[in-house]
C-alpha cells in the first residue's frame, strides 16, 4: 500500500520540507519524517499480521474461513465454466436430454477475482524469494 501512496505524497513532503531554510535542519527533518513514516508503516503491517493471526485461529468458519471461501468460490466457478458446463452441454446434446439451458457465470467478474488472488500469491512468493517476507 505504501508503494502506491509514496509517489503521491512525496511532492507534498518535499514542499513542506523546502519551507525549512537551513539545509542541515531540512535534511534532519527529512530523515526524521522518513523514519517516522517507516515506523508507522511497519506498525500498520504488524497490526494487520496480528489481526490475520486472530482471524485464522478463530473456531468459526465465518471468521477464519472467508479467505479460503473466496478461493473455493474461484475454484468452483472455474470448474463450472471450463469443465463442468462444457461437458454437461455436450452430454445434453449427445444423449438428447430434455434440458433447455444451463446456468452461466459471468467470467469477467470471476477472472478479476481469480487474477487478483493469483496476483497476491505471486507477490507473496516474490517477497519470500527476495527474503523480504518474515
Coordinates of N, CA and C in Angstrom, one line a residue:
X1 N 0.8 -1.2 0.0 CA 0.0 0.0 0.0 C 0.9 1.2 0.0
X2 N 1.9 1.2 0.8 CA 2.8 2.4 0.9 C 3.4 2.7 -0.4
X3 N 3.8 1.6 -1.2 CA 4.4 1.9 -2.5 C 3.5 2.6 -3.4
X4 N 2.2 2.5 -3.2 CA 1.2 3.2 -4.0 C 1.1 4.7 -3.6
X5 N 1.1 4.9 -2.3 CA 0.9 6.2 -1.7 C 2.2 7.1 -1.8
X6 N 3.3 6.5 -1.6 CA 4.6 7.3 -1.5 C 4.8 8.2 -2.7
X7 N 4.6 7.8 -4.0 CA 4.8 8.7 -5.1 C 3.8 9.9 -5.0
X8 N 2.6 9.7 -4.5 CA 1.6 10.7 -4.4 C 1.9 11.8 -3.4
X9 N 2.5 11.3 -2.2 CA 2.7 12.3 -1.2 C 4.1 12.8 -1.1
X10 N 5.0 12.3 -1.9 CA 6.4 12.8 -1.9 C 6.5 14.2 -2.3
X11 N 5.8 14.7 -3.4 CA 5.9 16.1 -3.7 C 5.4 17.0 -2.5
X12 N 4.3 16.6 -1.8 CA 3.8 17.4 -0.7 C 4.9 17.4 0.4
X13 N 5.5 16.3 0.7 CA 6.5 16.3 1.7 C 7.7 17.2 1.4
X14 N 8.1 17.1 0.1 CA 9.2 18.0 -0.4 C 8.9 19.4 -0.3
X15 N 7.6 19.8 -0.6 CA 7.2 21.2 -0.5 C 7.2 21.7 1.0
X16 N 6.8 20.9 1.9 CA 6.8 21.2 3.3 C 8.2 21.3 3.8
X17 N 9.0 20.4 3.4 CA 10.4 20.4 3.9 C 11.2 21.6 3.3
X18 N 10.9 22.0 2.1 CA 11.5 23.1 1.4 C 11.3 24.4 2.2
X19 N 10.3 24.5 3.0 CA 10.0 25.7 3.8 C 11.0 25.9 4.9
X20 N 11.8 24.8 5.2 CA 12.8 25.0 6.2 C 14.1 25.6 5.6
X21 N 14.5 26.8 6.0 CA 15.6 27.5 5.3 C 17.0 26.8 5.5
X22 N 17.2 26.3 6.7 CA 18.5 25.7 7.0 C 18.7 24.4 6.3
X23 N 19.7 24.2 5.5 CA 19.8 22.9 4.8 C 20.1 21.7 5.7
X24 N 20.8 21.9 6.8 CA 21.1 20.8 7.7 C 19.8 20.5 8.5
X25 N 19.0 21.5 8.9 CA 17.8 21.2 9.6 C 16.8 20.5 8.6
X26 N 16.8 21.0 7.4 CA 15.9 20.3 6.4 C 16.3 18.9 6.2
X27 N 17.6 18.5 6.1 CA 18.0 17.2 6.0 C 17.6 16.3 7.2
X28 N 17.8 16.9 8.4 CA 17.5 16.3 9.7 C 15.9 16.0 9.7
X29 N 15.2 17.0 9.3 CA 13.7 16.9 9.3 C 13.3 15.8 8.3
X30 N 13.9 15.7 7.2 CA 13.6 14.7 6.2 C 13.9 13.3 6.7
X31 N 15.0 13.2 7.4 CA 15.4 11.9 7.9 C 14.4 11.5 9.0
X32 N 14.1 12.4 9.9 CA 13.1 12.2 11.0 C 11.7 11.8 10.4
X33 N 11.3 12.5 9.4 CA 10.0 12.2 8.8 C 10.0 10.8 8.1
X34 N 11.0 10.5 7.4 CA 11.1 9.2 6.7 C 11.2 8.1 7.8
X35 N 11.9 8.3 8.9 CA 11.9 7.3 9.9 C 10.6 7.1 10.6
X36 N 9.9 8.2 10.8 CA 8.5 8.1 11.4 C 7.6 7.5 10.5
X37 N 7.6 7.8 9.2 CA 6.8 7.1 8.2 C 7.0 5.6 8.2
X38 N 8.3 5.3 8.2 CA 8.7 3.8 8.1 C 8.2 3.1 9.4
X39 N 8.3 3.7 10.5 CA 7.8 3.1 11.8 C 6.3 2.9 11.7
X40 N 5.6 3.9 11.2 CA 4.1 3.8 11.0 C 3.7 2.7 10.1
X41 N 4.4 2.6 9.0 CA 4.2 1.6 8.0 C 4.4 0.2 8.6
X42 N 5.5 0.0 9.3 CA 5.9 -1.2 10.0 C 4.8 -1.6 11.0
X43 N 4.4 -0.6 11.8 CA 3.4 -0.8 12.8 C 2.1 -1.3 12.2
X44 N 1.7 -0.6 11.1 CA 0.4 -1.0 10.5 C 0.5 -2.4 9.9
X45 N 1.6 -2.8 9.4 CA 1.8 -4.2 8.9 C 1.8 -5.2 10.0
X46 N 2.4 -4.8 11.1 CA 2.4 -5.7 12.3 C 1.0 -5.9 12.8
X47 N 0.3 -4.8 12.9 CA -1.1 -4.8 13.4 C -2.0 -5.7 12.5
X48 N -1.8 -5.6 11.2 CA -2.5 -6.4 10.2 C -2.2 -7.9 10.4
X49 N -0.9 -8.2 10.6 CA -0.5 -9.6 10.8 C -1.2 -10.2 12.1
X50 N -1.2 -9.4 13.1 CA -1.9 -9.8 14.3 C -3.4 -10.1 14.1
X51 N -4.0 -9.2 13.4 CA -5.4 -9.4 13.0 C -5.6 -10.7 12.2
X52 N -4.7 -10.9 11.3 CA -4.8 -12.1 10.4 C -4.6 -13.4 11.3
X53 N -3.7 -13.3 12.3 CA -3.5 -14.5 13.1 C -4.7 -14.8 14.0
X54 N -5.3 -13.7 14.5 CA -6.5 -13.9 15.3 C -7.7 -14.5 14.5
X55 N -7.8 -13.9 13.2 CA -8.9 -14.4 12.4 C -8.6 -15.9 12.0
X56 N -7.4 -16.2 11.7 CA -7.1 -17.6 11.2 C -7.3 -18.6 12.4
X57 N -7.0 -18.2 13.6 CA -7.2 -19.1 14.7 C -8.6 -19.2 15.2
X58 N -9.5 -18.4 14.8 CA -10.9 -18.4 15.2 C -11.5 -19.7 14.9
X59 N -12.4 -20.2 15.8 CA -13.0 -21.5 15.5 C -14.2 -21.4 14.6
X60 N -14.7 -20.3 14.4 CA -15.9 -20.1 13.5 C -15.5 -20.0 12.0
X61 N -16.1 -20.8 11.2 CA -15.8 -20.7 9.8 C -16.2 -19.4 9.1
X62 N -17.1 -18.6 9.8 CA -17.4 -17.3 9.2 C -16.4 -16.3 9.5
X63 N -15.5 -16.6 10.4 CA -14.4 -15.6 10.7 C -13.1 -16.1 10.0
X64 N -12.7 -17.4 10.3 CA -11.5 -17.9 9.8 C -11.6 -18.4 8.3
X65 N -12.8 -18.6 7.9 CA -12.9 -19.3 6.6 C -13.2 -18.4 5.4
X66 N -13.2 -17.0 5.6 CA -13.5 -16.2 4.4 C -12.5 -16.2 3.3
X67 N -11.2 -16.3 3.7 CA -10.2 -16.3 2.7 C -10.2 -17.6 1.9
X68 N -10.2 -18.8 2.6 CA -10.4 -20.0 1.8 C -11.7 -20.1 1.1
X69 N -12.7 -19.4 1.6 CA -14.0 -19.4 1.0 C -14.0 -18.8 -0.4
X70 N -13.3 -17.6 -0.4 CA -13.1 -16.9 -1.7 C -12.4 -17.8 -2.7
X71 N -11.3 -18.5 -2.2 CA -10.6 -19.4 -3.1 C -11.4 -20.5 -3.6
X72 N -12.3 -21.1 -2.8 CA -13.1 -22.2 -3.2 C -14.2 -21.7 -4.2
X73 N -14.7 -20.5 -4.0 CA -15.6 -19.9 -5.0 C -14.9 -19.8 -6.3
X74 N -13.7 -19.3 -6.3 CA -12.9 -19.2 -7.6 C -12.7 -20.6 -8.2
X75 N -12.4 -21.6 -7.4 CA -12.2 -23.0 -7.9 C -13.5 -23.5 -8.5
X76 N -14.5 -23.4 -7.8 CA -15.8 -23.9 -8.3 C -16.3 -23.2 -9.5
X77 N -16.1 -21.9 -9.5 CA -16.5 -21.1 -10.7 C -15.7 -21.5 -11.9
X78 N -14.4 -21.6 -11.8 CA -13.6 -22.0 -12.9 C -13.9 -23.4 -13.4
X79 N -14.1 -24.3 -12.4 CA -14.5 -25.7 -12.7 C -15.8 -25.7 -13.5
X80 N -16.8 -24.9 -13.1 CA -18.0 -24.9 -13.9 C -17.8 -24.3 -15.3
X81 N -17.2 -23.2 -15.4 CA -17.0 -22.5 -16.7 C -16.2 -23.3 -17.6
X82 N -15.1 -23.9 -17.2 CA -14.1 -24.5 -18.1 C -14.2 -26.1 -18.2
X83 N -15.0 -26.7 -17.3 CA -15.1 -28.1 -17.4 C -16.5 -28.7 -17.3
X84 N -17.2 -28.3 -16.2 CA -18.5 -29.0 -15.9 C -19.5 -28.5 -17.0
X85 N -19.7 -27.2 -17.2 CA -20.7 -26.7 -18.1 C -20.4 -27.3 -19.6
X86 N -19.2 -27.2 -20.1 CA -19.0 -27.8 -21.4 C -19.3 -29.3 -21.5
X87 N -18.9 -30.0 -20.5 CA -19.1 -31.5 -20.6 C -20.6 -31.7 -20.4
X88 N -21.3 -31.0 -19.6 CA -22.8 -31.1 -19.4 C -23.5 -30.7 -20.7
X89 N -23.1 -29.6 -21.3 CA -23.7 -29.2 -22.6 C -23.5 -30.3 -23.7
X90 N -22.3 -30.8 -23.7 CA -22.0 -31.9 -24.7 C -22.9 -33.1 -24.4
X91 N -23.0 -33.5 -23.1 CA -23.8 -34.7 -22.7 C -25.3 -34.5 -23.1
X92 N -25.8 -33.2 -22.9 CA -27.2 -32.9 -23.2 C -27.4 -33.1 -24.7
X93 N -26.5 -32.7 -25.5 CA -26.7 -32.8 -27.0 C -26.5 -34.3 -27.4
X94 N -25.5 -35.0 -26.9 CA -25.2 -36.3 -27.3 C -26.3 -37.3 -26.9
X95 N -26.8 -37.1 -25.7 CA -27.9 -38.0 -25.2 C -29.3 -37.5 -25.4
X96 N -29.4 -36.3 -26.1 CA -30.7 -35.7 -26.4 C -31.6 -35.6 -25.2
X97 N -31.0 -35.0 -24.1 CA -31.7 -34.8 -22.8 C -32.6 -33.6 -22.9
X98 N -33.7 -33.6 -22.2 CA -34.7 -32.5 -22.3 C -34.3 -31.4 -21.3
X99 N -33.1 -30.8 -21.5 CA -32.7 -29.6 -20.8 C -32.5 -28.5 -21.7
X100 N -33.2 -27.4 -21.4 CA -33.1 -26.2 -22.4 C -31.8 -25.5 -22.3
X101 N -31.4 -25.2 -21.1 CA -30.1 -24.4 -21.0 C -29.5 -24.6 -19.6
X102 N -28.2 -24.4 -19.5 CA -27.5 -24.5 -18.2 C -27.2 -23.1 -17.7
X103 N -27.1 -22.9 -16.5 CA -26.8 -21.5 -16.0 C -25.3 -21.2 -16.4
X104 N -25.1 -19.9 -16.6 CA -23.8 -19.4 -17.0 C -23.3 -18.5 -16.0
X105 N -22.0 -18.4 -15.9 CA -21.3 -17.5 -15.0 C -20.7 -16.4 -15.8
X106 N -20.8 -15.1 -15.3 CA -20.1 -14.0 -16.0 C -18.6 -14.2 -15.7
X107 N -17.9 -14.6 -16.7 CA -16.5 -14.9 -16.4 C -15.6 -13.7 -16.2
X108 N -16.1 -12.5 -16.6 CA -15.3 -11.3 -16.4 C -15.1 -11.1 -14.9
X109 N -16.1 -11.1 -14.1 CA -16.0 -10.9 -12.7 C -15.2 -12.0 -12.0
X110 N -15.5 -13.3 -12.5 CA -14.8 -14.4 -11.9 C -13.3 -14.3 -12.2
X111 N -12.9 -13.9 -13.4 CA -11.5 -13.8 -13.7 C -10.8 -12.7 -13.0
X112 N -11.5 -11.6 -12.7 CA -11.0 -10.5 -11.9 C -10.6 -11.0 -10.6
X113 N -11.5 -11.8 -10.0 CA -11.3 -12.3 -8.6 C -10.1 -13.3 -8.6
X114 N -10.1 -14.2 -9.6 CA -9.1 -15.2 -9.7 C -7.7 -14.5 -9.9
X115 N -7.6 -13.6 -10.8 CA -6.4 -12.9 -11.1 C -5.9 -12.1 -9.9
X116 N -6.8 -11.5 -9.2 CA -6.4 -10.7 -8.0 C -5.8 -11.7 -7.0
X117 N -6.4 -12.8 -6.8 CA -5.9 -13.8 -5.8 C -4.6 -14.3 -6.3
X118 N -4.5 -14.6 -7.5 CA -3.2 -15.2 -8.1 C -2.1 -14.1 -8.0
X119 N -2.5 -12.9 -8.2 CA -1.5 -11.8 -8.1 C -1.0 -11.6 -6.7
X120 N -1.9 -11.7 -5.7 CA -1.4 -11.6 -4.3 C -0.5 -12.8 -4.0
X121 N -0.8 -14.0 -4.5 CA 0.1 -15.1 -4.2 C 1.4 -15.0 -4.9
X122 N 1.4 -14.4 -6.1 CA 2.7 -14.2 -6.8 C 3.5 -13.2 -6.0
X123 N 2.9 -12.1 -5.5 CA 3.6 -11.1 -4.8 C 4.2 -11.7 -3.5
X124 N 3.4 -12.5 -2.8 CA 3.9 -13.2 -1.6 C 5.1 -14.1 -1.9
X125 N 5.0 -14.8 -3.0 CA 6.1 -15.7 -3.4 C 7.4 -14.9 -3.7
X126 N 7.2 -13.8 -4.4 CA 8.3 -12.9 -4.8 C 9.0 -12.4 -3.5
X127 N 8.1 -12.0 -2.5 CA 8.7 -11.5 -1.2 C 9.5 -12.5 -0.6
X128 N 9.0 -13.8 -0.6 CA 9.7 -14.9 0.1 C 11.0 -15.1 -0.6
X129 N 11.0 -15.1 -2.0 CA 12.2 -15.3 -2.7 C 13.3 -14.3 -2.5
X130 N 12.8 -13.0 -2.3 CA 13.8 -11.9 -2.1 C 14.2 -11.8 -0.7
X131 N 13.6 -12.6 0.2 CA 13.9 -12.5 1.6 C 13.3 -11.4 2.4
X132 N 12.3 -10.8 1.8 CA 11.5 -9.7 2.4 C 10.5 -10.2 3.4
X133 N 9.9 -11.4 3.1 CA 8.9 -11.9 4.0 C 9.5 -12.4 5.3
X134 N 8.6 -12.2 6.3 CA 9.1 -12.7 7.7 C 8.4 -14.0 8.0

